[in-house]
């Protein structure tokens, strides 16, 4: 049996989370998508076996939590098999998805070992949702309901704040939806990936957060990224504000894997990726060494 050796970067930050992109393929076309920091089309896609091998090695280096992403991870038909293979020994296996293909697969994913899910839902308004994503809001809501029923707990609903698209009124509707559906609402600040959408849509969420702080019955801070969580009107609301936020980077414990199977130390950079060689553990350690806070 292998022993676990936790690896820390030069800034003393341990790596306990792996965020694995399984594909660049997606059934939606969100107008602000950061593509998990993979700006160029990848040359091929990581196989299920490669994903499993890589996660098994990461576990021996201290990774306890894995999140699958994309593209849209549900376009991968082998997702259940991957989760079934890697979930033993992990503290947390989760998925971020647009939810539109989740209704039929939520139970099977739970049975395979998926613990919880984040579903992107930028608006409850069909016209706004479809303008932002190209998809249908009813499909996403059906996915959220199926996830709750399947016991994927907690279900988090991710809302990227977009100035002039979804605003304070939408957030109020979302808080009510979160309370009624028993999901956690996560309001996310738009990241600046150097594309035109940032200037157009960025909403810094400071006013929204101050309002939540005033109304909250309770406020707690999460270890991961030092994120604040507000308990408001019977709902739980998290606010994720990474932009120009050194605190966020200081408490980051995440390493990424690209859809073509390379280690990626930071969402915001693509000049320090590590090819995975024969010795996956050595590649993992090299990637951890290359981690640097983006905002400091
Ligand atoms: N298709 C899946 C989904 O919708 O969750 C997974 C991929 S998506 C890139 C993962 C998460 O990143 C989603 O919650 C999405 O809202 C968020 N996201 C995408 N682009 C972003 C940006 N520019 N700023 C902040 N969050 C973003």
CSV table of C-alpha atoms and ligand atoms in Angstrom, one decimal:
chain,number,residue,atom,x,y,z
A,1,UNK,CA,0.0,0.0,0.0
A,2,UNK,CA,1.3,3.5,-0.9
A,3,UNK,CA,1.7,6.2,1.8
A,4,UNK,CA,0.5,9.7,1.2
A,5,UNK,CA,3.0,12.5,0.9
A,6,UNK,CA,1.3,15.9,0.9
A,7,UNK,CA,3.1,18.3,-1.4
A,8,UNK,CA,3.4,22.0,-0.7
A,9,UNK,CA,4.4,24.8,-3.1
A,10,UNK,CA,7.1,27.4,-2.5
A,11,UNK,CA,4.5,29.6,-0.7
A,12,UNK,CA,3.6,26.9,1.8
A,13,UNK,CA,0.2,26.1,0.2
A,14,UNK,CA,-0.6,22.4,0.2
A,15,UNK,CA,-2.3,20.9,-2.9
A,16,UNK,CA,-5.3,18.9,-1.8
A,17,UNK,CA,-7.7,19.6,-4.7
A,18,UNK,CA,-7.5,18.6,-8.3
A,19,UNK,CA,-9.8,20.2,-10.9
A,20,UNK,CA,-9.9,18.0,-13.9
A,21,UNK,CA,-11.1,19.1,-17.3
A,22,UNK,CA,-12.4,16.1,-19.2
A,23,UNK,CA,-13.2,17.7,-22.5
A,24,UNK,CA,-13.4,21.0,-24.4
A,25,UNK,CA,-16.6,19.8,-25.9
A,26,UNK,CA,-19.8,21.6,-24.7
A,27,UNK,CA,-23.5,21.7,-25.7
A,28,UNK,CA,-23.6,25.4,-24.8
A,29,UNK,CA,-21.8,28.5,-25.8
A,30,UNK,CA,-21.7,30.8,-22.7
A,31,UNK,CA,-20.7,34.3,-23.8
A,32,UNK,CA,-18.2,34.7,-21.0
A,33,UNK,CA,-16.7,31.2,-20.8
A,34,UNK,CA,-13.1,31.1,-19.4
A,35,UNK,CA,-12.7,27.6,-20.8
A,36,UNK,CA,-10.8,26.6,-17.6
A,37,UNK,CA,-7.9,28.6,-18.9
A,38,UNK,CA,-7.4,26.5,-22.1
A,39,UNK,CA,-7.5,29.2,-24.7
A,40,UNK,CA,-6.4,27.1,-27.7
A,41,UNK,CA,-8.1,24.0,-29.1
A,42,UNK,CA,-6.5,20.9,-27.5
A,43,UNK,CA,-4.7,18.3,-29.5
A,44,UNK,CA,-6.8,15.3,-28.4
A,45,UNK,CA,-8.6,14.4,-25.2
A,46,UNK,CA,-7.4,12.6,-22.1
A,47,UNK,CA,-8.7,9.0,-22.0
A,48,UNK,CA,-10.6,7.6,-19.1
A,49,UNK,CA,-7.6,5.4,-18.1
A,50,UNK,CA,-5.2,8.3,-18.1
A,51,UNK,CA,-7.6,10.3,-15.9
A,52,UNK,CA,-7.8,7.4,-13.4
A,53,UNK,CA,-4.0,6.8,-13.4
A,54,UNK,CA,-3.3,10.5,-12.8
A,55,UNK,CA,-5.8,10.8,-10.0
A,56,UNK,CA,-4.5,7.7,-8.3
A,57,UNK,CA,-1.0,9.2,-8.3
A,58,UNK,CA,-2.4,12.5,-7.1
A,59,UNK,CA,-4.0,10.8,-4.2
A,60,UNK,CA,-0.7,9.5,-3.0
A,61,UNK,CA,0.6,13.1,-3.1
A,62,UNK,CA,-2.1,14.4,-0.8
A,63,UNK,CA,-5.0,15.1,-3.1
A,64,UNK,CA,-8.3,14.5,-1.3
A,65,UNK,CA,-10.8,16.3,-3.4
A,66,UNK,CA,-11.4,16.1,-7.1
A,67,UNK,CA,-13.8,18.2,-9.2
A,68,UNK,CA,-14.5,17.3,-12.9
A,69,UNK,CA,-15.2,20.1,-15.3
A,70,UNK,CA,-14.9,20.9,-19.0
A,71,UNK,CA,-16.2,22.0,-21.5
A,72,UNK,CA,-19.2,20.1,-20.3
A,73,UNK,CA,-18.1,17.0,-18.4
A,74,UNK,CA,-21.5,15.3,-19.1
A,75,UNK,CA,-20.6,15.0,-22.8
A,76,UNK,CA,-18.2,12.3,-21.6
A,77,UNK,CA,-20.1,9.0,-21.6
A,78,UNK,CA,-17.4,7.4,-19.5
A,79,UNK,CA,-17.8,9.9,-16.6
A,80,UNK,CA,-19.6,7.3,-14.4
A,81,UNK,CA,-16.8,4.8,-15.0
A,82,UNK,CA,-14.1,7.3,-14.1
A,83,UNK,CA,-15.9,8.3,-10.9
A,84,UNK,CA,-16.5,4.7,-9.9
A,85,UNK,CA,-12.8,4.0,-10.3
A,86,UNK,CA,-11.4,7.1,-8.5
A,87,UNK,CA,-13.9,7.8,-5.7
A,88,UNK,CA,-12.6,5.2,-3.1
A,89,UNK,CA,-10.2,7.0,-0.9
A,90,UNK,CA,-11.2,10.5,-1.9
A,91,UNK,CA,-12.9,12.8,0.6
A,92,UNK,CA,-14.9,14.6,-2.0
A,93,UNK,CA,-15.8,14.0,-5.6
A,94,UNK,CA,-17.7,16.7,-7.4
A,95,UNK,CA,-18.7,18.0,-10.8
A,96,UNK,CA,-19.4,21.3,-12.3
A,97,UNK,CA,-22.0,21.1,-15.1
A,98,UNK,CA,-24.5,23.2,-16.9
A,99,UNK,CA,-27.0,20.6,-15.7
A,100,UNK,CA,-28.9,20.4,-19.0
A,101,UNK,CA,-28.0,16.7,-19.4
A,102,UNK,CA,-28.0,15.9,-15.7
A,103,UNK,CA,-31.6,14.8,-15.2
A,104,UNK,CA,-31.1,11.3,-16.7
A,105,UNK,CA,-27.7,10.7,-15.1
A,106,UNK,CA,-27.9,12.1,-11.6
A,107,UNK,CA,-28.8,8.8,-9.9
A,108,UNK,CA,-26.2,6.8,-11.8
A,109,UNK,CA,-23.5,9.4,-11.0
A,110,UNK,CA,-24.5,9.3,-7.3
A,111,UNK,CA,-24.3,5.5,-7.4
A,112,UNK,CA,-20.9,5.7,-9.0
A,113,UNK,CA,-19.6,7.7,-6.1
A,114,UNK,CA,-20.2,11.3,-7.0
A,115,UNK,CA,-20.7,13.3,-3.8
A,116,UNK,CA,-22.0,16.6,-5.0
A,117,UNK,CA,-22.5,18.9,-7.9
A,118,UNK,CA,-22.3,22.5,-9.0
A,119,UNK,CA,-24.8,23.6,-11.6
A,120,UNK,CA,-24.4,26.8,-13.6
A,121,UNK,CA,-27.5,28.8,-13.8
A,122,UNK,CA,-27.0,32.5,-14.6
A,123,UNK,CA,-30.7,33.4,-14.7
A,124,UNK,CA,-34.1,31.9,-14.1
A,125,UNK,CA,-35.5,33.9,-17.0
A,126,UNK,CA,-35.7,31.8,-20.2
A,127,UNK,CA,-34.8,34.7,-22.5
A,128,UNK,CA,-31.8,35.8,-20.4
A,129,UNK,CA,-30.6,32.2,-19.8
A,130,UNK,CA,-30.8,31.4,-23.5
A,131,UNK,CA,-29.1,34.6,-24.6
A,132,UNK,CA,-26.2,33.9,-22.2
A,133,UNK,CA,-25.8,30.1,-22.8
A,134,UNK,CA,-27.6,29.2,-25.9
A,135,UNK,CA,-29.5,26.6,-23.9
A,136,UNK,CA,-32.9,26.2,-22.2
A,137,UNK,CA,-33.4,27.1,-18.5
A,138,UNK,CA,-36.0,24.3,-18.0
A,139,UNK,CA,-33.4,21.7,-18.8
A,140,UNK,CA,-31.0,23.2,-16.3
A,141,UNK,CA,-33.6,23.4,-13.6
A,142,UNK,CA,-34.7,19.8,-14.2
A,143,UNK,CA,-31.0,18.8,-13.8
A,144,UNK,CA,-30.8,20.7,-10.5
A,145,UNK,CA,-34.0,19.0,-9.2
A,146,UNK,CA,-32.8,15.5,-10.2
A,147,UNK,CA,-29.5,16.2,-8.5
A,148,UNK,CA,-31.3,17.1,-5.2
A,149,UNK,CA,-33.5,14.0,-5.5
A,150,UNK,CA,-30.5,11.8,-6.2
A,151,UNK,CA,-28.9,12.9,-2.9
A,152,UNK,CA,-26.0,14.8,-4.5
A,153,UNK,CA,-25.4,17.0,-1.5
A,154,UNK,CA,-25.0,19.8,-1.4
A,155,UNK,CA,-26.1,21.0,-4.8
A,156,UNK,CA,-24.6,24.4,-5.5
A,157,UNK,CA,-26.0,26.7,-8.1
A,158,UNK,CA,-23.3,28.8,-9.8
A,159,UNK,CA,-24.4,32.3,-11.0
A,160,UNK,CA,-21.8,34.4,-12.7
A,161,UNK,CA,-22.6,38.0,-12.1
A,162,UNK,CA,-22.9,39.9,-15.4
A,163,UNK,CA,-23.5,43.6,-15.3
A,164,UNK,CA,-26.6,44.6,-17.2
A,165,UNK,CA,-27.6,41.0,-17.8
A,166,UNK,CA,-28.4,39.5,-14.4
A,167,UNK,CA,-28.6,42.0,-11.6
A,168,UNK,CA,-29.7,42.5,-8.1
A,169,UNK,CA,-33.3,41.6,-8.9
A,170,UNK,CA,-32.2,38.3,-10.5
A,171,UNK,CA,-30.1,37.6,-7.4
A,172,UNK,CA,-33.1,38.0,-5.2
A,173,UNK,CA,-35.0,35.5,-7.3
A,174,UNK,CA,-32.1,33.2,-7.1
A,175,UNK,CA,-32.0,33.4,-3.3
A,176,UNK,CA,-35.7,32.5,-3.2
A,177,UNK,CA,-35.0,29.6,-5.7
A,178,UNK,CA,-32.1,28.4,-3.5
A,179,UNK,CA,-34.3,28.4,-0.4
A,180,UNK,CA,-37.2,26.6,-2.1
A,181,UNK,CA,-35.0,24.0,-3.8
A,182,UNK,CA,-32.7,23.5,-0.9
A,183,UNK,CA,-29.5,24.3,-2.8
A,184,UNK,CA,-26.6,26.6,-2.0
A,185,UNK,CA,-26.3,29.7,-4.2
A,186,UNK,CA,-22.8,30.7,-5.3
A,187,UNK,CA,-22.5,34.2,-6.8
A,188,UNK,CA,-19.3,34.3,-8.8
A,189,UNK,CA,-17.4,37.4,-10.0
A,190,UNK,CA,-16.6,37.3,-13.7
A,191,UNK,CA,-12.9,36.6,-14.2
A,192,UNK,CA,-10.8,38.7,-16.5
A,193,UNK,CA,-9.3,36.4,-19.1
A,194,UNK,CA,-8.2,39.3,-21.3
A,195,UNK,CA,-11.2,39.0,-23.6
A,196,UNK,CA,-13.7,41.8,-24.4
A,197,UNK,CA,-16.5,40.4,-22.3
A,198,UNK,CA,-14.8,41.4,-19.1
A,199,UNK,CA,-15.0,45.2,-19.7
A,200,UNK,CA,-18.6,44.8,-20.8
A,201,UNK,CA,-20.0,42.6,-18.2
A,202,UNK,CA,-17.8,42.8,-15.1
A,203,UNK,CA,-19.8,43.4,-11.9
A,204,UNK,CA,-17.6,43.6,-8.8
A,205,UNK,CA,-20.2,42.3,-6.4
A,206,UNK,CA,-19.0,44.5,-3.6
A,207,UNK,CA,-22.4,46.2,-3.2
A,208,UNK,CA,-24.2,42.8,-3.3
A,209,UNK,CA,-21.9,41.4,-0.7
A,210,UNK,CA,-22.3,44.4,1.6
A,211,UNK,CA,-26.0,44.0,1.3
A,212,UNK,CA,-25.8,40.3,2.2
A,213,UNK,CA,-23.6,41.1,5.1
A,214,UNK,CA,-26.2,43.5,6.5
A,215,UNK,CA,-29.0,41.0,6.1
A,216,UNK,CA,-27.3,37.8,7.1
A,217,UNK,CA,-28.3,35.9,10.2
A,218,UNK,CA,-24.8,34.3,10.1
A,219,UNK,CA,-21.6,34.7,8.2
A,220,UNK,CA,-18.9,32.0,8.0
A,221,UNK,CA,-15.6,31.8,6.0
A,222,UNK,CA,-14.6,28.8,4.1
A,223,UNK,CA,-11.0,27.5,4.2
A,224,UNK,CA,-10.8,27.2,0.4
A,225,UNK,CA,-10.0,30.6,-1.1
A,226,UNK,CA,-11.2,32.2,2.1
A,227,UNK,CA,-14.7,32.5,0.6
A,228,UNK,CA,-17.5,34.1,2.6
A,229,UNK,CA,-20.8,32.3,3.1
A,230,UNK,CA,-24.0,34.2,4.2
A,231,UNK,CA,-27.1,32.7,5.7
A,232,UNK,CA,-29.9,34.9,4.3
A,233,UNK,CA,-33.7,34.4,4.4
A,234,UNK,CA,-33.4,30.7,4.9
A,235,UNK,CA,-30.9,30.3,2.1
A,236,UNK,CA,-27.1,29.8,2.0
A,237,UNK,CA,-25.2,32.2,-0.3
A,238,UNK,CA,-21.5,32.1,-1.1
A,239,UNK,CA,-19.8,34.9,-2.8
A,240,UNK,CA,-16.7,34.1,-4.9
A,241,UNK,CA,-14.6,37.3,-5.7
A,242,UNK,CA,-11.2,36.3,-7.0
A,243,UNK,CA,-10.3,39.3,-9.1
A,244,UNK,CA,-7.4,41.2,-7.6
A,245,UNK,CA,-7.9,39.2,-4.4
A,246,UNK,CA,-4.6,38.1,-2.8
A,247,UNK,CA,-6.5,36.4,0.0
A,248,UNK,CA,-8.1,34.1,-2.6
A,249,UNK,CA,-4.8,33.1,-4.1
A,250,UNK,CA,-3.1,32.8,-0.7
A,251,UNK,CA,-5.5,30.1,0.4
A,252,UNK,CA,-5.7,28.3,-2.9
A,253,UNK,CA,-5.1,24.5,-2.6
A,254,UNK,CA,-5.9,23.6,-6.2
A,255,UNK,CA,-4.0,22.1,-9.1
A,256,UNK,CA,-5.6,21.6,-12.5
A,257,UNK,CA,-5.5,19.0,-15.2
A,258,UNK,CA,-6.3,20.2,-18.8
A,259,UNK,CA,-8.5,18.2,-21.1
A,260,UNK,CA,-5.5,17.0,-23.0
A,261,UNK,CA,-3.9,15.7,-19.8
A,262,UNK,CA,-1.4,18.2,-18.7
A,263,UNK,CA,-1.0,19.7,-15.2
A,264,UNK,CA,-2.0,23.3,-15.0
A,265,UNK,CA,-0.9,25.3,-11.9
A,266,UNK,CA,-3.2,28.3,-12.4
A,267,UNK,CA,-6.4,29.0,-14.3
A,268,UNK,CA,-5.1,32.4,-15.3
A,269,UNK,CA,-1.8,31.3,-16.8
A,270,UNK,CA,-0.9,29.0,-19.6
A,271,UNK,CA,2.9,29.5,-19.7
A,272,UNK,CA,3.7,27.0,-16.9
A,273,UNK,CA,1.9,23.8,-17.8
A,274,UNK,CA,3.6,20.5,-17.1
A,275,UNK,CA,3.5,17.6,-19.6
A,276,UNK,CA,2.8,14.3,-17.7
A,277,UNK,CA,5.7,12.0,-18.2
A,278,UNK,CA,6.3,8.3,-17.4
A,279,UNK,CA,6.7,9.3,-13.8
A,280,UNK,CA,3.3,10.9,-13.1
A,281,UNK,CA,4.3,11.6,-9.5
A,282,UNK,CA,7.3,13.6,-10.5
A,283,UNK,CA,5.2,15.6,-13.0
A,284,UNK,CA,2.7,16.3,-10.2
A,285,UNK,CA,5.5,17.6,-7.9
A,286,UNK,CA,6.9,19.7,-10.7
A,287,UNK,CA,3.5,21.3,-11.3
A,288,UNK,CA,3.1,22.0,-7.6
A,289,UNK,CA,6.5,23.7,-7.6
A,290,UNK,CA,5.4,26.0,-10.4
A,291,UNK,CA,2.4,27.2,-8.5
A,292,UNK,CA,2.5,30.9,-7.7
A,293,UNK,CA,-0.3,33.2,-6.4
A,294,UNK,CA,-1.6,35.1,-9.4
A,295,UNK,CA,-2.9,38.0,-7.4
A,296,UNK,CA,-0.4,38.9,-4.6
B,1,LIG,N1,-19.9,23.4,-18.5
B,1,LIG,C1,-19.7,23.3,-17.1
B,1,LIG,C2,-20.5,24.3,-16.3
B,1,LIG,O1,-21.3,25.0,-16.9
B,1,LIG,O2,-20.3,24.3,-15.1
B,1,LIG,C3,-18.2,23.3,-16.7
B,1,LIG,C4,-17.3,24.3,-17.3
B,1,LIG,S1,-17.5,25.9,-16.7
B,1,LIG,C5,-16.1,26.7,-17.5
B,1,LIG,C6,-17.2,25.9,-15.0
B,1,LIG,C7,-17.6,27.1,-14.2
B,1,LIG,O3,-16.9,28.2,-14.6
B,1,LIG,C8,-19.1,27.5,-14.4
B,1,LIG,O4,-19.7,27.6,-13.1
B,1,LIG,C9,-19.0,28.8,-15.1
B,1,LIG,O5,-20.1,29.6,-14.8
B,1,LIG,C10,-17.7,29.3,-14.6
B,1,LIG,N2,-17.1,30.3,-15.5
B,1,LIG,C11,-16.9,30.2,-16.8
B,1,LIG,N3,-16.3,31.4,-17.3
B,1,LIG,C12,-16.2,32.2,-16.3
B,1,LIG,C13,-15.6,33.5,-16.1
B,1,LIG,N4,-15.2,34.2,-17.2
B,1,LIG,N5,-15.6,34.1,-14.9
B,1,LIG,C14,-16.1,33.4,-13.8
B,1,LIG,N6,-16.6,32.1,-13.9
B,1,LIG,C15,-16.7,31.6,-15.1
